[in-house]
């Protein structure tokens, strides 16, 4: 629950568990064998996500750069889309959803593509799970969706991906301006997100045995286990489960994951299967099992239903060893924790999360809720587990987690229906790590207190456990909260504090908080009060930073007394966390209250000014998106009524959009501050009156604008091996005459580029197919946001490119796209399958394209027969007024190495001991890099080292981890094409070379050569028959590889698909040659086979069956 969010959601935070060897140590390492290694060259699996609105988002990675395409849903073709990408964070917001976001009617996560993919909510799933909050009875008959579960005041709904537009139109209605309204009776739509499930030594460490000796075992206390179910056949849990309910898609309450059983036995296991050895914290407690999780996660709707059921059963304590990414708003699970705590008196004990290695503010939802008792994990020797999530809570610097408990190497019951590894001494048990394992220790402790004090409210149990906890002096309060749970002290604790922790945000002014001590004992207590504070490194806090109003306080029996904590953060205070404990001791009592001071946060005050000079109104749609340039993430502010935002200091790009007018084709003002230094508080006025219009035209007045977009990109770090993945923002689908832009503030920003991109063509019967021409325009402004742009382009501003395109597969049209970028910045890529709308052509044919040339921009074009072939040009600049002729898909198709600055170099050794290869196996005769889809064909790639196979794959390119020592390598690849292809039906290539270890972060191109043929063929890739024919040969060594000259070359031809071969006469001069072949009479195919050796001993052999026809 945060005011803002910076999230790399593709790396979804999972409160998972991991099996460990006995004693909590990792299993012994095995020798590292050469094995396939996922690399950026092969790991960029495209993902498709259909949004709530019915629009489809395609996300992929190309040359190391994130590519995002949006295809509007049916009937939504005129809707613009706001797209932003930074690092792994991708957001796509349809224009007609902005108003509902402004008013808090839609969950932000519905448009967080990274999170949707991380949840597995891409289009491999037929439905999008939602939670619809409604007033009154659940709505019936929702078009495009079905209700899957009734919740308290809400319904779980499965929206059909195929009919999402109908659902969107059914639950919303267009109103004035860009504002859509939710249908009457609907209050809010949330994503039904996915959460993840996150003792012989550990239980005694908490002091539980001393509580048992005093008669407190949790007997009579009802404890809910909201998890994966409980194996009730386990001896330790026999007769411990009073009731069990299943809220998942599974057919029963069985625990097939094993997580819930492990948790349950840590709470209340009787140790029957271990002769009393592995007893739980509160063996007398009664368990209520709410099965809400299955192997692939825990739907939020199931969690809500399970929480409500457990509360209605009268549980006093509920264990939630699960969680998920915290969101900017109060999500449904957080709201339920707060509501059920107050309505039913349930104390929810929640895992903090296992993302501590990601740093600060990683406590997950719902552990972020104030009412939750949030648990971090420590080892059995009391040291913080590296994975344990930590604070502060981003919204207010609040201290979370609240308490810690053992969470490393925890032995507890193993479910007989799970696949968890049995413990070697006793297969009834298993050892797991995680804050999931720490949490039931505290839930059991709470059950003991609930037995001792049956009339206590949840906050009293929580405050007592925290007051009695034992802090570790070497661990910060944002990591451990009050410290390690101590049950033996808690059952004797008579003094508690309110609040249970005190946190201060960093401000220049002095701040004060009051701690109230309550004494439930029968006699007054005089307590000596002290405060010990230090920074995260253990250095004592500066004198005067923290102070107390009194050094002692007397708390009457049954009464209260107060002490005031003051913090004074001077201007010279180091920017680091400070924290410690206010400790009060006396009369045998001891209580500590964690106190912390947050690091400096900057306050950004945003003033939004509409076209009339006034403040935002309900008829306007506003959204402000900050790109964190230091940490490469995105912050979204979609409530224009909130003007002040506390943000981590750093450098930000700030962009505000205002949408007004027709909801299906709004007018948009885009305002940008390309770089804002937020090391101090800043006020920023985003005044839409400063925005100027965009107007761009082409020389042909009959040409129709078929795609127009406005965007920006910024280079914040130099490209590494696989490109820099520059952050970018794009407003897609907006006609230029509906767009106004402005830079806010003066100055230039290094690495920043704003641009407009457009395409014009001839639309006939609603189609661009076989358009006789296309104009491609890219105009950019370096280091500034465009404040409007007017450009009337004439014929002399364009180069003419005539592309002769052959057909690899008959009857399949070719799709043509092009992308441009400014020097020093990554292009905003598109997938040829998606938008901007590609121009398609029947082939073979010759087409005409016009490209403008703006400053130093470069173009890259692609040609693809969809789902069959893909070709890509090198980056090219054009000279206006000049005509170029380019051939595409011309034979002979074979291995081609990409141009030097291609982002994904394939034939390489990199990152120490990874070898990737081979290069593209189907470049065309012009030298365009090319790939074929396998379809009904096959690929076989093998890598040998010193004669021994060390890697194989059934796709190319691939990559393998290899030994560091130098070796002799042979890389062999065979690609058998789908039967639809008639040329280059088989490409077989083999390279030999030497390779050894390279430095981390380095990329060394392997000394490999491609043998490329460029015969003069007609557009059907046919040569004259019955005549002597020249085949030019190029020996294309990979640019950047170690130098080497060709020392030998042989070329052979076959006229019977490789059954027999004949040697050809070859005339060679350096790396160029001509092979002479006599094409037979009639019709048929010529296959080519060649071998070459260089002066360093590297070799290449290539065989291409059916290289060209005659």
PDB file of C-alpha atoms in Angstrom, residues 506-512 542-547 565-573 597:
ATOM      1  CA  UNK A 506      12.781  13.289   6.777  1.00  0.00           C
ATOM      2  CA  UNK A 507      11.843  16.971   7.117  1.00  0.00           C
ATOM      3  CA  UNK A 508      13.759  20.084   8.108  1.00  0.00           C
ATOM      4  CA  UNK A 509      11.346  20.924  10.917  1.00  0.00           C
ATOM      5  CA  UNK A 510      11.397  19.170  14.267  1.00  0.00           C
ATOM      6  CA  UNK A 511       8.847  16.370  14.589  1.00  0.00           C
ATOM      7  CA  UNK A 512       7.319  14.741  17.637  1.00  0.00           C
ATOM      8  CA  UNK A 542      24.414  12.118  15.707  1.00  0.00           C
ATOM      9  CA  UNK A 543      23.826  13.703  19.099  1.00  0.00           C
ATOM     10  CA  UNK A 544      20.529  15.532  19.232  1.00  0.00           C
ATOM     11  CA  UNK A 545      18.954  13.695  16.315  1.00  0.00           C
ATOM     12  CA  UNK A 546      16.571  11.857  18.649  1.00  0.00           C
ATOM     13  CA  UNK A 547      15.526  13.012  22.105  1.00  0.00           C
ATOM     14  CA  UNK A 565      10.031  11.322  21.014  1.00  0.00           C
ATOM     15  CA  UNK A 566      11.466  14.296  19.110  1.00  0.00           C
ATOM     16  CA  UNK A 567      13.556  14.109  15.951  1.00  0.00           C
ATOM     17  CA  UNK A 568      15.494  17.079  14.583  1.00  0.00           C
ATOM     18  CA  UNK A 569      17.102  16.330  11.213  1.00  0.00           C
ATOM     19  CA  UNK A 570      19.551  19.091  10.403  1.00  0.00           C
ATOM     20  CA  UNK A 571      20.567  20.060   6.893  1.00  0.00           C
ATOM     21  CA  UNK A 572      23.957  18.376   7.299  1.00  0.00           C
ATOM     22  CA  UNK A 573      22.522  15.050   8.405  1.00  0.00           C
ATOM     23  CA  UNK A 597      13.988   8.089  10.581  1.00  0.00           C
TER      24      UNK A 597
END
